[in-house]
Structure formats: structure tokens, C-alpha cells
mmCIF file of C-alpha atoms and ligand atoms in Angstrom:
data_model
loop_
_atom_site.group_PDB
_atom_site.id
_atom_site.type_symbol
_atom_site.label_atom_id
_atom_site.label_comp_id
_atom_site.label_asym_id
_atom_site.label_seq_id
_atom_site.Cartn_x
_atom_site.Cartn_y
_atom_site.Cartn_z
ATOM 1 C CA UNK T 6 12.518 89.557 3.652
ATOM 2 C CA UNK T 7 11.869 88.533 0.207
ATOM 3 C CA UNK T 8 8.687 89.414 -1.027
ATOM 4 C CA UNK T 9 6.652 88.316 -5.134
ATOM 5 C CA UNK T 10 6.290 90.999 -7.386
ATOM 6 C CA UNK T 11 2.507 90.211 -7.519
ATOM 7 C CA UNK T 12 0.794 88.084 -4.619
ATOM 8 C CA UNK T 13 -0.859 85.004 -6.189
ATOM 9 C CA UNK T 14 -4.116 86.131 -6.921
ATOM 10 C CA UNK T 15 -6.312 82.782 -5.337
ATOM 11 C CA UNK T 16 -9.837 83.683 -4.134
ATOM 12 C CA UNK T 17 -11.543 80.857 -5.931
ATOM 13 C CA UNK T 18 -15.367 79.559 -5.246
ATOM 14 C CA UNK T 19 -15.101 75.703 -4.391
ATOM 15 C CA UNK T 20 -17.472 73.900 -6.475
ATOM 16 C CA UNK T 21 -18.590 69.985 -7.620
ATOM 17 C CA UNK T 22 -15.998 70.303 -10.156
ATOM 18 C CA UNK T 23 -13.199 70.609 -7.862
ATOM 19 C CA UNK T 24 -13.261 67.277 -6.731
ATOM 20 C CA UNK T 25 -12.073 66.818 -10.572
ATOM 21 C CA UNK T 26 -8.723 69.105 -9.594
ATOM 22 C CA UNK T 27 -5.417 67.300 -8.897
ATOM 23 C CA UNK T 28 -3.324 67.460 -5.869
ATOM 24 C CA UNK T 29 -0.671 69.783 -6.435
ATOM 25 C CA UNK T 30 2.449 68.233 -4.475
ATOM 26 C CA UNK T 31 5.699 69.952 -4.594
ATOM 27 C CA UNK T 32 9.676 69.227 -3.572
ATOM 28 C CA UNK T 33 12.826 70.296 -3.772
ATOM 29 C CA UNK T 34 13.334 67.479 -6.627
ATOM 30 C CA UNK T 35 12.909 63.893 -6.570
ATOM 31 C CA UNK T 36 12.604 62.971 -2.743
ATOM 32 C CA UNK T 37 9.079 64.266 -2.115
ATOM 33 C CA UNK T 38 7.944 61.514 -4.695
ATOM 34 C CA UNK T 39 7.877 59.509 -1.222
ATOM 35 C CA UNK T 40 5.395 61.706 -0.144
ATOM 36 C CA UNK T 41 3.309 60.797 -3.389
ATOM 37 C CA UNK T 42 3.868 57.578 -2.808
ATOM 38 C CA UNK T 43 1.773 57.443 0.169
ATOM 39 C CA UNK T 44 -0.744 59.957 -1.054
ATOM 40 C CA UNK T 45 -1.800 57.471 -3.904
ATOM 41 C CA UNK T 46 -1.568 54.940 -1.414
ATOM 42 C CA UNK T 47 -4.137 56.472 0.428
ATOM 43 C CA UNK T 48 -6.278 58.385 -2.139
ATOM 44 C CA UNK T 49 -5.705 56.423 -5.366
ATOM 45 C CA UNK T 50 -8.445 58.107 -7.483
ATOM 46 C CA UNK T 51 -7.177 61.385 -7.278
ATOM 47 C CA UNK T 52 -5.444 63.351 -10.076
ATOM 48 C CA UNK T 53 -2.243 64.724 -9.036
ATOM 49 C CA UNK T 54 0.511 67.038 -10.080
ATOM 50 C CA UNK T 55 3.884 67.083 -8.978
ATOM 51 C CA UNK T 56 6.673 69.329 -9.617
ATOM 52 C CA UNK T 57 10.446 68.456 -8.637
ATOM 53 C CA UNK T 58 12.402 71.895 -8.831
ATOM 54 C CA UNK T 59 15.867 69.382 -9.781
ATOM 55 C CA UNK T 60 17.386 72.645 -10.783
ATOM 56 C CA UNK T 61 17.943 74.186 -7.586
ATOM 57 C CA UNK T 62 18.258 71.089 -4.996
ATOM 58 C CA UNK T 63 19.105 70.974 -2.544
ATOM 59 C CA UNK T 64 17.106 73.277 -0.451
ATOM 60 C CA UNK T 65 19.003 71.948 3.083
ATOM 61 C CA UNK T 66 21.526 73.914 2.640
ATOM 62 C CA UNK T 67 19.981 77.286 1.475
ATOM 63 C CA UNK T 68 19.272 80.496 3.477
ATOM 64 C CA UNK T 69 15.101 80.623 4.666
ATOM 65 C CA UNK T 70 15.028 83.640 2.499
ATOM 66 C CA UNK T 71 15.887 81.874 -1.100
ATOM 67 C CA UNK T 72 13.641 78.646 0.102
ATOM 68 C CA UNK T 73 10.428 81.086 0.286
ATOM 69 C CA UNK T 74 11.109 82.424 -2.941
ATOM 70 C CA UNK T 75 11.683 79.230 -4.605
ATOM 71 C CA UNK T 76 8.403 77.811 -2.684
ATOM 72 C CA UNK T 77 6.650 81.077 -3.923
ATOM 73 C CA UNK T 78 7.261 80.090 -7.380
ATOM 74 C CA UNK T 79 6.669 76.288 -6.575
ATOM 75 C CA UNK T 80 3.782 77.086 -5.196
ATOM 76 C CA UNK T 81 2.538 79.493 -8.080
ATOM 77 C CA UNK T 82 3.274 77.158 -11.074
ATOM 78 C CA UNK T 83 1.165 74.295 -9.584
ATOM 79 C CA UNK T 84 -1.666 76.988 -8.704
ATOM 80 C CA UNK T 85 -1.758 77.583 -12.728
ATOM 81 C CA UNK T 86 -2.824 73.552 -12.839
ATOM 82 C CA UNK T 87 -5.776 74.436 -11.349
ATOM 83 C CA UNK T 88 -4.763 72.655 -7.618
ATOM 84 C CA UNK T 89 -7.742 72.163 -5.380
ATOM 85 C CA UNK T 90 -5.157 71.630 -2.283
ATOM 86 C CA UNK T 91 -1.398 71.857 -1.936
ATOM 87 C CA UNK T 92 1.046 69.344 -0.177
ATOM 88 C CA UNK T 93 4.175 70.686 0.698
ATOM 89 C CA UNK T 94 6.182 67.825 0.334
ATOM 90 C CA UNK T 95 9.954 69.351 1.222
ATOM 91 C CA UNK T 96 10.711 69.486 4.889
ATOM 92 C CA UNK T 97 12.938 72.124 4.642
ATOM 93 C CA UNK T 98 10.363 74.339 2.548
ATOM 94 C CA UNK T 99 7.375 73.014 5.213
ATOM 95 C CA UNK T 100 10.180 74.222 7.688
ATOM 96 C CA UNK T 101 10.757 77.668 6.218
ATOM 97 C CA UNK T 102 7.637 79.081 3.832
ATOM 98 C CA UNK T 103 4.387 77.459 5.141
ATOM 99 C CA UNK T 104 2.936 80.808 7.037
ATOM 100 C CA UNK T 105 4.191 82.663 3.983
ATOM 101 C CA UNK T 106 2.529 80.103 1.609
ATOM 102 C CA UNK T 107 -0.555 80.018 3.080
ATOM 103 C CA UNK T 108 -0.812 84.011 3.494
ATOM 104 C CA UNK T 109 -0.347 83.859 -0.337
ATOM 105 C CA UNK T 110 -2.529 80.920 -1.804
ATOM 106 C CA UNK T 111 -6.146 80.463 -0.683
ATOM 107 C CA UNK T 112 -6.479 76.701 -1.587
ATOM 108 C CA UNK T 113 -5.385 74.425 1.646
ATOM 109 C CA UNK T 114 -2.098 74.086 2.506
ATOM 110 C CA UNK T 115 -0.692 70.820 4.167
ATOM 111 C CA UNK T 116 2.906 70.886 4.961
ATOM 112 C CA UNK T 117 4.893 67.601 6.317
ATOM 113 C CA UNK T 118 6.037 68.774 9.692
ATOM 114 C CA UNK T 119 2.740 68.987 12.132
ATOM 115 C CA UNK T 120 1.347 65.661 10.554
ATOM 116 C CA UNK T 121 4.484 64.212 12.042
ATOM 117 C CA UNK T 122 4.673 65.782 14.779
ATOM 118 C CA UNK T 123 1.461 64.978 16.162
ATOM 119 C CA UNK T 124 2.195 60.856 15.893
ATOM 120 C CA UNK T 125 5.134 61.890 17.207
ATOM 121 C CA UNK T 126 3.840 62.942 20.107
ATOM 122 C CA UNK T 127 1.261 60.544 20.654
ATOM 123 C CA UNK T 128 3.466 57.519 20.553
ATOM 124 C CA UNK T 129 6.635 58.470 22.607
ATOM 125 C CA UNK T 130 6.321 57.200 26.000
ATOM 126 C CA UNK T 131 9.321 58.436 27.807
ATOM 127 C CA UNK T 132 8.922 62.347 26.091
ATOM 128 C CA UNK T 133 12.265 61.973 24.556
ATOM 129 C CA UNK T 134 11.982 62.681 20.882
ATOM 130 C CA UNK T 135 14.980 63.023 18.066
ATOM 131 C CA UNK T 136 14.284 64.409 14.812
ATOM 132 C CA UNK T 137 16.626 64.184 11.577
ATOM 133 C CA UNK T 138 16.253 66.201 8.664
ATOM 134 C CA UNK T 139 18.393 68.726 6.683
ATOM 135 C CA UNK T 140 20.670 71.598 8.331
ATOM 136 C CA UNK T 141 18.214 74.278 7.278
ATOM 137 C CA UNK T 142 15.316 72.328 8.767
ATOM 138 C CA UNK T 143 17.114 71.760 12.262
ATOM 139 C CA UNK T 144 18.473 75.064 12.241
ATOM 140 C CA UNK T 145 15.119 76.745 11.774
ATOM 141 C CA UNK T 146 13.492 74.683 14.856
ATOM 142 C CA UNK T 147 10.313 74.178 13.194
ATOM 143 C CA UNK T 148 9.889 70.641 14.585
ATOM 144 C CA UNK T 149 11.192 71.412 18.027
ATOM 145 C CA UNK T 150 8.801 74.379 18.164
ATOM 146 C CA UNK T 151 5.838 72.511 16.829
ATOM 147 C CA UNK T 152 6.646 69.464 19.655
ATOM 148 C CA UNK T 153 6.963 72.038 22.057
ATOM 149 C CA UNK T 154 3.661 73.884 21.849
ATOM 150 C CA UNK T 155 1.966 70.361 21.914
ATOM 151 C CA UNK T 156 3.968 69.290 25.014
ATOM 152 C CA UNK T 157 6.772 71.406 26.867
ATOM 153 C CA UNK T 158 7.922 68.886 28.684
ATOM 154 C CA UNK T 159 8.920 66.667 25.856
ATOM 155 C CA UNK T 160 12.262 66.822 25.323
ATOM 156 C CA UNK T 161 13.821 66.940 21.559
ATOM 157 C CA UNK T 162 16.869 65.843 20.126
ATOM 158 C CA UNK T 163 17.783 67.203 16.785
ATOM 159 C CA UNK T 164 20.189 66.318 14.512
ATOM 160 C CA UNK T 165 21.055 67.163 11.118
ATOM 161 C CA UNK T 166 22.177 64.669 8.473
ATOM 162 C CA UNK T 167 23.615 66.070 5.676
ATOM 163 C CA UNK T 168 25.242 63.264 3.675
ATOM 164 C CA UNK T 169 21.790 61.060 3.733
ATOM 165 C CA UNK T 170 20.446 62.863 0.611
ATOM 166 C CA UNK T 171 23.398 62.636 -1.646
ATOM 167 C CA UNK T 172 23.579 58.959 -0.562
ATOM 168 C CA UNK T 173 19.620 57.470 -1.146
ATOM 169 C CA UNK T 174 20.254 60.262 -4.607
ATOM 170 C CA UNK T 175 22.825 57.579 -5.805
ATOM 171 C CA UNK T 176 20.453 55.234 -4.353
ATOM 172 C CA UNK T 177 22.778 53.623 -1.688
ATOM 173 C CA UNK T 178 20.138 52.767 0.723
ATOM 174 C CA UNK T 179 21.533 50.024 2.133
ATOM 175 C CA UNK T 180 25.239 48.064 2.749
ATOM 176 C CA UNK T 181 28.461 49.401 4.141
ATOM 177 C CA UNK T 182 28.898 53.009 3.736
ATOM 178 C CA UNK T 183 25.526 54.324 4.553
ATOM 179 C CA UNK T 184 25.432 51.974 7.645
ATOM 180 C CA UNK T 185 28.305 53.562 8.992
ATOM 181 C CA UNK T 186 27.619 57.157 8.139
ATOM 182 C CA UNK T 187 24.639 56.402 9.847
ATOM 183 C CA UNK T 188 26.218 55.039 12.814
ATOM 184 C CA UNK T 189 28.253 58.221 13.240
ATOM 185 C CA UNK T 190 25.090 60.489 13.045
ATOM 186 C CA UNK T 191 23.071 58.631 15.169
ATOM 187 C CA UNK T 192 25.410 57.180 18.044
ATOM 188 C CA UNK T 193 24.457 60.635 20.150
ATOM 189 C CA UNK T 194 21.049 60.352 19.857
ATOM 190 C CA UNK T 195 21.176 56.580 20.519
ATOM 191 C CA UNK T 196 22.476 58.079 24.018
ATOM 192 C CA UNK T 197 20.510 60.283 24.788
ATOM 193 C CA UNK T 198 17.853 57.506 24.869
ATOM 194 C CA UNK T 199 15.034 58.537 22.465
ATOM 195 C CA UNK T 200 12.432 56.299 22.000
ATOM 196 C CA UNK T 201 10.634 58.130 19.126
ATOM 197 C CA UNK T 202 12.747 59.400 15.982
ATOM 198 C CA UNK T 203 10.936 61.386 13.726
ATOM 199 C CA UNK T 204 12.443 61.358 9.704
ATOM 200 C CA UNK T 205 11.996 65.007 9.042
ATOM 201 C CA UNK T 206 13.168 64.499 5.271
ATOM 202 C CA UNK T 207 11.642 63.525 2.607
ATOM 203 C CA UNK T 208 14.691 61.239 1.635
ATOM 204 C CA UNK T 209 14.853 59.055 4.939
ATOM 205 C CA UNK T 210 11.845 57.055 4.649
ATOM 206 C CA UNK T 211 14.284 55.531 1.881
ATOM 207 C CA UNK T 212 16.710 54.348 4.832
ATOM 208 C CA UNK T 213 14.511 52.843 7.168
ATOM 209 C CA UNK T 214 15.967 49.457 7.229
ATOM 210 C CA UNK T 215 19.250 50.682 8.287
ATOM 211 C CA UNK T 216 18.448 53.304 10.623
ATOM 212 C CA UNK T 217 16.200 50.713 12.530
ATOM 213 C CA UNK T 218 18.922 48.537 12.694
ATOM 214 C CA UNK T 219 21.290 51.188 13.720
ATOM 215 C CA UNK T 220 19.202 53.109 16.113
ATOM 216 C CA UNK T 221 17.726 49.835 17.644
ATOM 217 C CA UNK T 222 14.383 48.236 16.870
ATOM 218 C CA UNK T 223 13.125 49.594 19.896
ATOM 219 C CA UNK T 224 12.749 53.097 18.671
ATOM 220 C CA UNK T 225 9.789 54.005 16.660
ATOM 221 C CA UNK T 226 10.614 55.752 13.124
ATOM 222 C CA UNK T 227 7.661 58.148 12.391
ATOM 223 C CA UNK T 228 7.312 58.148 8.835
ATOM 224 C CA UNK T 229 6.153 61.475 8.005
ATOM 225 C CA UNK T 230 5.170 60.716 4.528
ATOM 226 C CA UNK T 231 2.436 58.192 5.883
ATOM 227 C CA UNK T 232 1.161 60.736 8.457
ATOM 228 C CA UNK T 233 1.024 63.349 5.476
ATOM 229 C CA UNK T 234 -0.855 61.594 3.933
ATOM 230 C CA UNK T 235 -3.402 60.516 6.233
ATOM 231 C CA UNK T 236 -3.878 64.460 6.703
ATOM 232 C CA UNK T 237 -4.788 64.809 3.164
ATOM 233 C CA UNK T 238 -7.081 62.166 3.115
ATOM 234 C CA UNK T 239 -8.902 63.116 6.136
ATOM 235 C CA UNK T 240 -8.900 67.259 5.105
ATOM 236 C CA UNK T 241 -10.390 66.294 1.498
ATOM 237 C CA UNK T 242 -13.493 64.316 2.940
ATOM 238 C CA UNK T 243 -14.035 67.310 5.522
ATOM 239 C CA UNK T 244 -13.853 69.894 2.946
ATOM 240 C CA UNK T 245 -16.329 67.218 0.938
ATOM 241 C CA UNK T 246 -13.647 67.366 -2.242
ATOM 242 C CA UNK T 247 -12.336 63.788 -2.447
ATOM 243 C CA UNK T 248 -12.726 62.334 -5.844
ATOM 244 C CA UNK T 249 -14.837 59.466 -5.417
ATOM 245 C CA UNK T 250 -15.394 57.956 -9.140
ATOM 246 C CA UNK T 251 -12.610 55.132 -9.907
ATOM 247 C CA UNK T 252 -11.549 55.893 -13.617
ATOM 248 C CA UNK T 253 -7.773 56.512 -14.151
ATOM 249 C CA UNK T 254 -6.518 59.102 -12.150
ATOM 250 C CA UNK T 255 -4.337 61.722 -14.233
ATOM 251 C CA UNK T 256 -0.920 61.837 -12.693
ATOM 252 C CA UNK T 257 0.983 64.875 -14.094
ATOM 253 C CA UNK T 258 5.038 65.357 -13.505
ATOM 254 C CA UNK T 259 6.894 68.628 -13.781
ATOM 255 C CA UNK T 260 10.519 69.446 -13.431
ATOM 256 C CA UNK T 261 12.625 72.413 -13.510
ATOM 257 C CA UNK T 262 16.160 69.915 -15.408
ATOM 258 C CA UNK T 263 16.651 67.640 -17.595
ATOM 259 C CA UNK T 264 13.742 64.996 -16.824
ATOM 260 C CA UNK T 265 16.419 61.717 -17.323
ATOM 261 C CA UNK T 266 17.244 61.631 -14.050
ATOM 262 C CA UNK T 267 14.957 62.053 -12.404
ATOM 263 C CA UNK T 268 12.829 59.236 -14.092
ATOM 264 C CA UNK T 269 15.751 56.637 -13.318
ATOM 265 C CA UNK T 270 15.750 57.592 -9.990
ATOM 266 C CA UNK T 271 11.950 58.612 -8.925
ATOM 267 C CA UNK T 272 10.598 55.222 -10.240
ATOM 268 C CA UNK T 273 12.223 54.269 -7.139
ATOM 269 C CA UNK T 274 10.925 56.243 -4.847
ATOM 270 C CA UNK T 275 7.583 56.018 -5.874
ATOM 271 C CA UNK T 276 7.392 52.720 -6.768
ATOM 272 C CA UNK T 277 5.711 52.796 -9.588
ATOM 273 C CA UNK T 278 6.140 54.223 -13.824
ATOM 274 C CA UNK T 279 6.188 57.546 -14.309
ATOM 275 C CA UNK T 280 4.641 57.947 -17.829
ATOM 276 C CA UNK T 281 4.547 61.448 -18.588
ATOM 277 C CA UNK T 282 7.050 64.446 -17.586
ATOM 278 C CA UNK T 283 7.578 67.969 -18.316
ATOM 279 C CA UNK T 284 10.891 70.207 -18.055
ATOM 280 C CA UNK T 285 9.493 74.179 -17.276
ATOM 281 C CA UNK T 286 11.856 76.782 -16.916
ATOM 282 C CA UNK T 287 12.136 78.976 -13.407
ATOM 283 C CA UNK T 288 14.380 81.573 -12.578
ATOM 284 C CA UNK T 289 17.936 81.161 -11.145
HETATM 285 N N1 LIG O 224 13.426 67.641 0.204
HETATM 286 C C1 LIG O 224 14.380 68.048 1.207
HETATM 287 C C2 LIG O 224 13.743 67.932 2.582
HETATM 288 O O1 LIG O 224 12.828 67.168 2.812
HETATM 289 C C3 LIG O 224 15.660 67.242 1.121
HETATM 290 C C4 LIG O 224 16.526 67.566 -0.084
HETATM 291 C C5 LIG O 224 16.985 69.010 -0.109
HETATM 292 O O2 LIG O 224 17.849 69.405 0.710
HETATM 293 O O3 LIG O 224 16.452 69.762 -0.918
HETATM 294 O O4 LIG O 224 14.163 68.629 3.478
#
């Protein structure tokens, strides 16, 4: 197992001032931005920072071991910004290096699988639940294990869907070819009669259109951005560290490539300009 050099040192007093601190949010690159999305949605006073490692996506496809130490390093840049709490936006790196994050970083740590997982649960009605996200996601069961200690009975279907990233990258959400690679990942669980599909990716939210109209409108798409969210509004008022004031939030954007692309594409996802962005440089 991969271990840092030096653990991040973190023992920090919260204070008044810390409502002040940004979000930290990180992905694999540009699809977590849907996760952001939803956070300023929810919480749109509060300062945020997000970093996009675009260098080394895609995570999907990458051993557990190489996803904690990119998460490590993630997770240690955005501590330098002076985070007061840390969304893991990546479902593969929520999948793989949340215990080992949180053993490492004392501010909270909210990942995107539980939050999902939990509306999940409360909203299928027949206990038959399919989940989609990368191969390194389904192969590390981290969404069938989390269903499971909730409810044993509920049975899950999961399914990995490789060619769904490259595709909403190029920003094909919609028309022929993704409607069809769609229809050839999803047929099985179509028969296996789920009537709760959980997007464990941060790309799907993206393709919601056509997998409703693929999988049928009668199955419910849990968006796991939106119940991310949610968990991050609801954990800041708890810990009493929401930002309440209404001046311009600062919204900070890191990357570990060339920023280009990632600004024609992310404006997409998030829906909104992204003024300012930074390239920093991480190892290989
Ligand atoms: N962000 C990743 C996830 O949610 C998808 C892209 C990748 O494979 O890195 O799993």
C-alpha cells in the first residue's frame, strides 16, 4: 500500500474566520464541476476552490493504489488554500481513498457515494437498485457495500460504463451514438427490473435525458451531485461554518494541464463562466 512521505499535518482550531474559507472540491478533471454546480446551487455565498487533476484522467481505469496517491496529493494542494471542508467530487477516488483521506486530513471529508446511496435507498420501492459508474468504481464495490450495510436485502445491479466519459468529454450528450451505446449498457439492467439507478459518476448527470429515455421514465435517476450537495449544506450549518454574508463569493480554479480545455468544456458543465484558472504542476 502506498503510503505520503509526510502525513498532512491538519490539526487546526475552527474559528469565526473559517466560515471565510472556501470549499475545497476536487476531481479527476473536468466532470466533478457537476458536483460544483450543485454546491453553488445550494450554498451560493460560499468561496470555493476546485482543482481538476486533467493531467492524469481518467482515474476509472487506474489501480486503487495510484488513485490514493493522486487523491493524497489532491487532497494536500487544496489543504494549502486554507479548505474549511473537502468534497470529494470523483466517484472513483470517493470509491477508493475516502478512509485513507480522512485518516490523513482533519477538516471534514464528504465523498459522493453515501449521499447517494442513502436517496437511493429511501426511494426504491421494489429493493432492486443498479448503479453505473467507472470500472474501478464497480470493481471496488463501494456502492454495493455501502447499500448493503443500509439494507441487505436490497438487491444491486452494477454496471460499468466505460465509453460515457470519453463521450459527454467531446460533449455528445445527446443524438445517435450515445443513445445506442447507451442502449447496449443498459438493456441488462433494464431486465433485471430496477426501479432506482443510481449515476455513480460524476459525468452522467450530463446524460440524463437519454438514459431516462433509454432506461424508461419509470426508473428514478439519483443524481448524486444534488444529494452531495445537500450533505454539504446540511454538515456546514451543523458544524455552524456556513458563510452567511452575500458579497461575491471567490471561486478559485486549479488544474494540473493546459487550462484551454478545460474552460471550453467545464463552462458546460457548470453552467456558468469560469473567470480565473491556474495550471500547478504534480508529479507523474
Ligand atoms: N470523475 C470520475 C468518476 O466520477 C470519472 C472520470 C475518470 O475516470 O476519471 O468516477
Amino acid at each position: 500500500m502506498w503510503k505520503p512521505n509526510k502525513p498532512c499535518q491538519l490539526n487546526r482550531e475552527f474559528d469565526v474566520d473559517n466560515r471565510e474559507k472556501p470549499i475545497g472540491v476536487f476531481d479527476s478533471g473536468i466532470g466533478g464541476l457537476t458536483v460544483l454546480k450543485e454546491i453553488i446551487n445550494e450554498l451560493p455565498y460560499e468561496n470555493t476552490v476546485y482543482l481538476g487533476d486533467t493531467a492524469r484522467v481518467p482515474y476509472g481505469i487506474r489501480s486503487p493504489e495510484t488513485v490514493i496517491r493522486y487523491s493524497f496529493e489532491n487532497t494536500t494542494f487544496l489543504y494549502s488554500k486554507d479548505i474549511k471542508l473537502l468534497v470529494v467530487a470523483c466517484n472513483t477516488a470517493s470509491s477508493v481513498s475516502l478512509d485513507f483521506i480522512r485518516k490523513n486530513i482533519s477538516v471534514p471529508v464528504i465523498g459522493v457515494i453515501e449521499p447517494g446511496v442513502k436517496a437511493a435507498v429511501r426511494k426504491t420501492k421494489n429493493n432492486k437498485i443498479g448503479v453505473i459508474g467507472t470500472e474501478a468504481t464497480v470493481k471496488s464495490n463501494s456502492y454495493t457495500n455501502a447499500i448493503k450495510n443500509m439494507d441487505a436485502s436490497i438487491e444491486v445491479y452494477s454496471l460499468s460504463c466505460p465509453l460515457f466519459v470519453p463521450l459527454v468529454e467531446e460533449g455528445w450528450t445527446e443524438g445517435e451514438i450515445v443513445t445506442s451505446v447507451a442502449k447496449k449498457y443498459l438493456g441488462g439492467l433494464k431486465d433485471m427490473g430496477i426501479d432506482t439507478l443510481i449515476l455513480g459518476c460524476t459525468h452522467y448527470p450530463l446524460l440524463k435525458t437519454v438514459l431516462t429515455e433509454v432506461i424508461g421514465g419509470d426508473v428514478r435517476l439519483i443524481d448524486s451531485a444534488i444529494e452531495t450537495s445537500r450533505k454539504v449544506k446540511m454538515l456546514l450549518e451543523n458544524l455552524g461554518l456556513n458563510r452567511e454574508n452575500n458579497f461575491v463569493p471567490r471561486r478559485e480554479f486549479f488544474v494540473t494541464d493546459s487550462p484551454e480545455r478545460f474552460l471550453k468544456v467545464g463552462e458546460n458543465f457548470l453552467g456558468e463562466k469560469i473567470e480565473h484558472i491556474e495550471k500547478i504542476a504534480v508529479s507523474s
